[in-house]
mmCIF file of C-alpha atoms in Angstrom:
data_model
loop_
_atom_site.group_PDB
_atom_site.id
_atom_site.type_symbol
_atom_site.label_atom_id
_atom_site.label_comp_id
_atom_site.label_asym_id
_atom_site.label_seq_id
_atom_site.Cartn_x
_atom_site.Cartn_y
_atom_site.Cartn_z
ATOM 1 C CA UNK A 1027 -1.450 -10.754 15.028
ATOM 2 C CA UNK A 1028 -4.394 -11.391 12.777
ATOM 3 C CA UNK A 1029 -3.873 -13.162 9.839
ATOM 4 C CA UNK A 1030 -2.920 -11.341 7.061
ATOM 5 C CA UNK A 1031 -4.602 -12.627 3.538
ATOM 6 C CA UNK A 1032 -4.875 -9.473 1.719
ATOM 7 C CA UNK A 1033 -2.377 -6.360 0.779
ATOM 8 C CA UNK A 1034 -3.433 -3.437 -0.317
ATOM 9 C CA UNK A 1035 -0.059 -2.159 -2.965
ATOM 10 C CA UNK A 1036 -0.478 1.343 -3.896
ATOM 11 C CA UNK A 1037 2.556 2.322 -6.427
ATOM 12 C CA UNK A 1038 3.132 4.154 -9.721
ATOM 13 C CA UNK A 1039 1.340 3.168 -12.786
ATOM 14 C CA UNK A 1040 4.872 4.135 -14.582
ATOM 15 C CA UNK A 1041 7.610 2.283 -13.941
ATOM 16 C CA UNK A 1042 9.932 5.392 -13.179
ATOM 17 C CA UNK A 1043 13.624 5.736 -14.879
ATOM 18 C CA UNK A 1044 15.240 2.917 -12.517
ATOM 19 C CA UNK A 1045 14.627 -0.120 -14.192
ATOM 20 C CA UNK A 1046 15.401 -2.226 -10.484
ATOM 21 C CA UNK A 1047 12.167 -0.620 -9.768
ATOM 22 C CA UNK A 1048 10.135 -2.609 -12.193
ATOM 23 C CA UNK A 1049 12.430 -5.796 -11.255
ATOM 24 C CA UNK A 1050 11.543 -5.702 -7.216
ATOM 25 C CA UNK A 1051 8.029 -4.757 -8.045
ATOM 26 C CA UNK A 1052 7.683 -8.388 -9.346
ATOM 27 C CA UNK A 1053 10.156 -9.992 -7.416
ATOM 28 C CA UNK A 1054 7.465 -8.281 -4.348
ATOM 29 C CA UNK A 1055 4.801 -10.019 -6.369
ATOM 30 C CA UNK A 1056 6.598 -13.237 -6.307
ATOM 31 C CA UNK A 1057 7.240 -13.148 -2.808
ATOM 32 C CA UNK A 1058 3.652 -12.295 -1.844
ATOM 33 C CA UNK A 1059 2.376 -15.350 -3.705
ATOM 34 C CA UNK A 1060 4.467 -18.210 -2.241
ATOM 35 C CA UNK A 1061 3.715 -17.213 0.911
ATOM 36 C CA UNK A 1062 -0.301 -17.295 -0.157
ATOM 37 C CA UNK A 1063 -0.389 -13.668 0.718
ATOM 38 C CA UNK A 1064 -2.877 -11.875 -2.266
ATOM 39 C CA UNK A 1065 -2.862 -8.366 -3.937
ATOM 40 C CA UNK A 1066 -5.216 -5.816 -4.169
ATOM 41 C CA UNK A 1067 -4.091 -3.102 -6.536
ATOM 42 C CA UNK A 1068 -5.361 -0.839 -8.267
ATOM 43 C CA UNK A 1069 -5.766 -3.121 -11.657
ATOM 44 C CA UNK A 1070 -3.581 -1.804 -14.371
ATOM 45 C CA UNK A 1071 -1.164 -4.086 -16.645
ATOM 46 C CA UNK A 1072 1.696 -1.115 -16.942
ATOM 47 C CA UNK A 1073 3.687 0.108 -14.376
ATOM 48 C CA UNK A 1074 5.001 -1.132 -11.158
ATOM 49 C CA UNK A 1075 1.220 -1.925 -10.750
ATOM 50 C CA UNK A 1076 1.312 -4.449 -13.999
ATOM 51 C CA UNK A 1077 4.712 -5.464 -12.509
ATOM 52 C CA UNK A 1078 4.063 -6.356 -8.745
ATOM 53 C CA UNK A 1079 0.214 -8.244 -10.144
ATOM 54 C CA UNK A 1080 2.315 -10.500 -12.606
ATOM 55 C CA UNK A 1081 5.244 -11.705 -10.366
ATOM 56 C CA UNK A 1082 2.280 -12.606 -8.208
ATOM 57 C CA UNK A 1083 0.366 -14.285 -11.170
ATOM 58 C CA UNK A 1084 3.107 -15.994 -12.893
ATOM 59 C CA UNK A 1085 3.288 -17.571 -9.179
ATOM 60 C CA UNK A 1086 -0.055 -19.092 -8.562
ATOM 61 C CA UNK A 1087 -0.885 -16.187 -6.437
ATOM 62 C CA UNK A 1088 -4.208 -14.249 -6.014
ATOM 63 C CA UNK A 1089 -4.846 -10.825 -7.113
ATOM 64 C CA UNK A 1090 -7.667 -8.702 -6.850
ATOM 65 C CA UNK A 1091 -7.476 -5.625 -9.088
ATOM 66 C CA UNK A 1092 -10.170 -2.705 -8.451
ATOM 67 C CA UNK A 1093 -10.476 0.015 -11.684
ATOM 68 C CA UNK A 1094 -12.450 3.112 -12.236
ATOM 69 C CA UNK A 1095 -13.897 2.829 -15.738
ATOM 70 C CA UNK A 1096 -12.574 6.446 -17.158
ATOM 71 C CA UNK A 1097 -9.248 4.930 -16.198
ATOM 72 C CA UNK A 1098 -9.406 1.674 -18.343
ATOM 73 C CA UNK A 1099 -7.758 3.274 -21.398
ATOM 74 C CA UNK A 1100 -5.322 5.136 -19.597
ATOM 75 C CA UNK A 1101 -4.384 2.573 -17.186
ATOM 76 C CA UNK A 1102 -4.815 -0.175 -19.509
ATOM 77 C CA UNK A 1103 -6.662 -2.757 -17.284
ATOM 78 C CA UNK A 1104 -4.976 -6.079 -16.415
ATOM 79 C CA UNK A 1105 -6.794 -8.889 -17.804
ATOM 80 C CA UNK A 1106 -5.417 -11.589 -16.211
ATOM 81 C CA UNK A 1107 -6.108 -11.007 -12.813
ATOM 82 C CA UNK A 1108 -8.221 -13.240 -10.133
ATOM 83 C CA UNK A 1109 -10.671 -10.848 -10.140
ATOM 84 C CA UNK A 1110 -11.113 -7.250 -11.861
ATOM 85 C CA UNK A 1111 -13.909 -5.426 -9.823
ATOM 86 C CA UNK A 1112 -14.947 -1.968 -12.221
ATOM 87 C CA UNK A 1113 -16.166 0.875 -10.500
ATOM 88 C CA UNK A 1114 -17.289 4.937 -11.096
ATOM 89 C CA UNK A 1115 -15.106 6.993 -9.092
ATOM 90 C CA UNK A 1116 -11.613 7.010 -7.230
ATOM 91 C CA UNK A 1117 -13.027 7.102 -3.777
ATOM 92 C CA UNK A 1118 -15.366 3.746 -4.872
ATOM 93 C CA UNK A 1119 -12.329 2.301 -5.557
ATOM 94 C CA UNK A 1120 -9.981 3.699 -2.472
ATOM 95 C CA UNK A 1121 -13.056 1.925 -0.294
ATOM 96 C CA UNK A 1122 -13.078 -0.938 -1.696
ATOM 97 C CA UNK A 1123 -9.227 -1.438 -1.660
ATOM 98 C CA UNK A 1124 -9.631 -0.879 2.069
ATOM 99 C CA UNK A 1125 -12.085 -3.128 2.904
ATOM 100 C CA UNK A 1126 -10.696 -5.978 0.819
ATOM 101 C CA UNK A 1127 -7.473 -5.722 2.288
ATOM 102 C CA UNK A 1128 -5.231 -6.277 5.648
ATOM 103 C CA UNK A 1129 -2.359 -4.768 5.572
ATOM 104 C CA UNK A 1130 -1.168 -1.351 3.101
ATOM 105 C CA UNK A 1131 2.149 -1.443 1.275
ATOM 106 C CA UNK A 1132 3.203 1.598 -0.366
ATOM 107 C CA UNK A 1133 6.010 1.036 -3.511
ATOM 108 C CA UNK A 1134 7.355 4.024 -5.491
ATOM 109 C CA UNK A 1135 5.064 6.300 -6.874
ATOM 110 C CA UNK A 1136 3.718 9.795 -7.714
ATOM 111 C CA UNK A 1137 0.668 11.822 -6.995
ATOM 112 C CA UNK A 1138 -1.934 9.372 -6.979
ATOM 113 C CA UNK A 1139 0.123 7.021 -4.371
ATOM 114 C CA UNK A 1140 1.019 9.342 -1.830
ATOM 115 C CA UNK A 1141 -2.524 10.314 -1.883
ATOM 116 C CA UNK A 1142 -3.741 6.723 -1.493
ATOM 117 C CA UNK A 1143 -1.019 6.438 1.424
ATOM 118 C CA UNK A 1144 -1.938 9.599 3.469
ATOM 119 C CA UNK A 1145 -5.469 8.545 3.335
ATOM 120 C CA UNK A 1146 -4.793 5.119 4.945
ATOM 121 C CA UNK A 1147 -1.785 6.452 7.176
ATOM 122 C CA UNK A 1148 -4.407 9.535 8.699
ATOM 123 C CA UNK A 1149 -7.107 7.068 9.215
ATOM 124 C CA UNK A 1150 -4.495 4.818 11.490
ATOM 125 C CA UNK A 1151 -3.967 8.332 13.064
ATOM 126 C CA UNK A 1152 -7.432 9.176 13.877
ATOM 127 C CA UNK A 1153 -8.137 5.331 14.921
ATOM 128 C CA UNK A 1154 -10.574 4.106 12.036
ATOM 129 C CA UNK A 1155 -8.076 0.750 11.438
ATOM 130 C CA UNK A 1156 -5.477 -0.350 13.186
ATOM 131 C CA UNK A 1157 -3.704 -2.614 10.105
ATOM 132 C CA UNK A 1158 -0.140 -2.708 9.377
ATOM 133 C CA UNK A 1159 0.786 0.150 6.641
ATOM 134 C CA UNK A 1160 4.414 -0.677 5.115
ATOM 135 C CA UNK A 1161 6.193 1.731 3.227
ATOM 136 C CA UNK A 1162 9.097 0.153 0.781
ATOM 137 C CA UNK A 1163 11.860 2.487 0.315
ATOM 138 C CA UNK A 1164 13.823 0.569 -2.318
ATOM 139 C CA UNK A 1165 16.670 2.612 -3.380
ATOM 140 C CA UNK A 1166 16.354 5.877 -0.521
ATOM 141 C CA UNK A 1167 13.352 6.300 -2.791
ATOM 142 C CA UNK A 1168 11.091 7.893 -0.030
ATOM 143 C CA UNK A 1169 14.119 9.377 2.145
ATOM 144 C CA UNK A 1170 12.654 13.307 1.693
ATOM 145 C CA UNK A 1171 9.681 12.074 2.889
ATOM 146 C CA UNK A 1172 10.347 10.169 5.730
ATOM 147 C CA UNK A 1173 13.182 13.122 6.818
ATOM 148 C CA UNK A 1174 9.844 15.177 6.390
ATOM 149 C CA UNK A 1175 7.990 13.173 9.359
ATOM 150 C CA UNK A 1176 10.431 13.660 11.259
ATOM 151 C CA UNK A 1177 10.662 17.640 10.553
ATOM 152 C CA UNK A 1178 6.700 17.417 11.439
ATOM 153 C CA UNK A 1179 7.417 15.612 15.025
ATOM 154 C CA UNK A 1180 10.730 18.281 15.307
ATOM 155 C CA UNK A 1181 8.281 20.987 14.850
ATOM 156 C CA UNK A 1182 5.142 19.976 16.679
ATOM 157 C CA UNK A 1183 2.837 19.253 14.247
ATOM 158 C CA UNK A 1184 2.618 15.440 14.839
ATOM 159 C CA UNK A 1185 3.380 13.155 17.274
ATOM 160 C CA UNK A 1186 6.236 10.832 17.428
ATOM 161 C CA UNK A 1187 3.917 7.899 18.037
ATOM 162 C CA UNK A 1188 1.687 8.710 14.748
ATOM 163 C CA UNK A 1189 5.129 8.979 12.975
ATOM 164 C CA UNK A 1190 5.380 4.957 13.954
ATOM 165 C CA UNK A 1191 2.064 3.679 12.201
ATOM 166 C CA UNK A 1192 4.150 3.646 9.220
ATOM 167 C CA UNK A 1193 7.085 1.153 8.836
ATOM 168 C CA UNK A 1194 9.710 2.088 6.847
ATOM 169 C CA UNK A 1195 11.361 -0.883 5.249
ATOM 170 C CA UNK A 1196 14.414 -0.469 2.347
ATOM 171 C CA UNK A 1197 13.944 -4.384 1.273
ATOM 172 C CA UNK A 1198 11.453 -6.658 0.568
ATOM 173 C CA UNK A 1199 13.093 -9.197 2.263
ATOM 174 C CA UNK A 1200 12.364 -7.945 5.551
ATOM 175 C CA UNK A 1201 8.427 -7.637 4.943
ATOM 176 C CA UNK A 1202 6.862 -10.940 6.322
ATOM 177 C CA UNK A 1203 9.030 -10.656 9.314
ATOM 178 C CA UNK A 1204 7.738 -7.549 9.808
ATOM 179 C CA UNK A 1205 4.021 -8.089 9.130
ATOM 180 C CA UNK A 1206 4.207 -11.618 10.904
ATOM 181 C CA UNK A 1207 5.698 -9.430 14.087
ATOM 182 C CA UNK A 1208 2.891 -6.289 13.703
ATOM 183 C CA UNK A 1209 1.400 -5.184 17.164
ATOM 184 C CA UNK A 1210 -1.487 -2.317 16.647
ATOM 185 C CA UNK A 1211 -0.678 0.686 18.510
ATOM 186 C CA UNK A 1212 -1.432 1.192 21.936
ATOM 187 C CA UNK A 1213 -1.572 4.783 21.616
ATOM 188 C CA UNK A 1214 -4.818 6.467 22.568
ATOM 189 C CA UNK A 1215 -6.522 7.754 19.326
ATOM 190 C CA UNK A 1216 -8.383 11.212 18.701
ATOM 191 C CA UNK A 1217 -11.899 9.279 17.675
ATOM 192 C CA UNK A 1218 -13.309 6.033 17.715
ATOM 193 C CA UNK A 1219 -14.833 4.454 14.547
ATOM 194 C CA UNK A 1220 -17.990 4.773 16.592
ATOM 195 C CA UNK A 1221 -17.775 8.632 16.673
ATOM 196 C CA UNK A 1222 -17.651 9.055 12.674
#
């Protein structure tokens, strides 16, 4: 396995109406830090996104935080990070979080997370990366949506081995084991990064 230094955590810049939510969003950030494993988020200071960066921060830990610049109000930017890169537009800031990053863990979110998630999850699909994408489902949190994948392999519309480029894990706990343990896919994909 190739050595992970870098997680991508796409998650809800709310903290939702569960407060253990906001409480294993940092524990996940203190976690990632003592095992020198660093963040790259999407750089706000509310949220589970504020949460996960300072349970990293308040341990030593590294974290990388990557903000369009109509989103500082809104978002409230983090400024205590490791580095706070400012950009112009989502998709600057979706690349970026890519490139700078290893592995993709998915927390609870809305909208803008499942976006970020498909994106990664149908680029595994298609063969442009081959990293580890983790998604946490603290609480059944994402059970609809994972019963959904496998409605989409029950009905033909994707393929059982696709379904499997996305862990589904229910505790942080069980993360580095499963990261440390990550094999890319086998699977023939539909294009090479070549072809694009």
């Amino acid at each position: 396995m190739a050595l992970i230094q870098h997680i991508a955590i796409y998650c809800g810049s709310s903290s939702g109406l569960n407060p253990s939510y906001h409480k294993e969003a940092f524990h996940l950030g203190e976690i990632l830090a003592k095992h020198q494993m660093g963040i790259v988020y999407g750089g706000a200071s509310v949220g589970l996104m504020g949460a996960v960066a300072n349970g990293c921060l308040e341990n030593h830990g590294k974290v990388i935080g990557v903000i369009p610049t109509f989103l500082k109000r809104k978002e409230i930017e983090h400024m205590g990070l490791s580095e706070l890169i400012q950009v112009e537009s989502m998709h600057e800031r979706k690349r970026i979080m890519f490139e700078r990053s290893d592995a993709f863990l998915v927390l609870p979110g809305g909208f803008g997370t499942m976006e970020e998630f498909f994106e990664v999850v149908t680029w595994s699909q298609l063969g442009l990366h081959n990293k580890p994408i983790v998604l946490l489902n603290w609480n059944g949190f994402y059970d609809s949506l994972v019963q959904m994948f496998h409605t989409m392999v029950d009905s033909g519309f994707l393929k059982k081995e696709n379904m499997d480029l996305v862990i589904v894990l229910r505790e942080s706990k069980d993360l580095l084991t499963h990261l440390q343990n990550y094999s890319p896919s086998k699977t023939e994909k539909w294009l090479s990064e070549d072809s694009i």
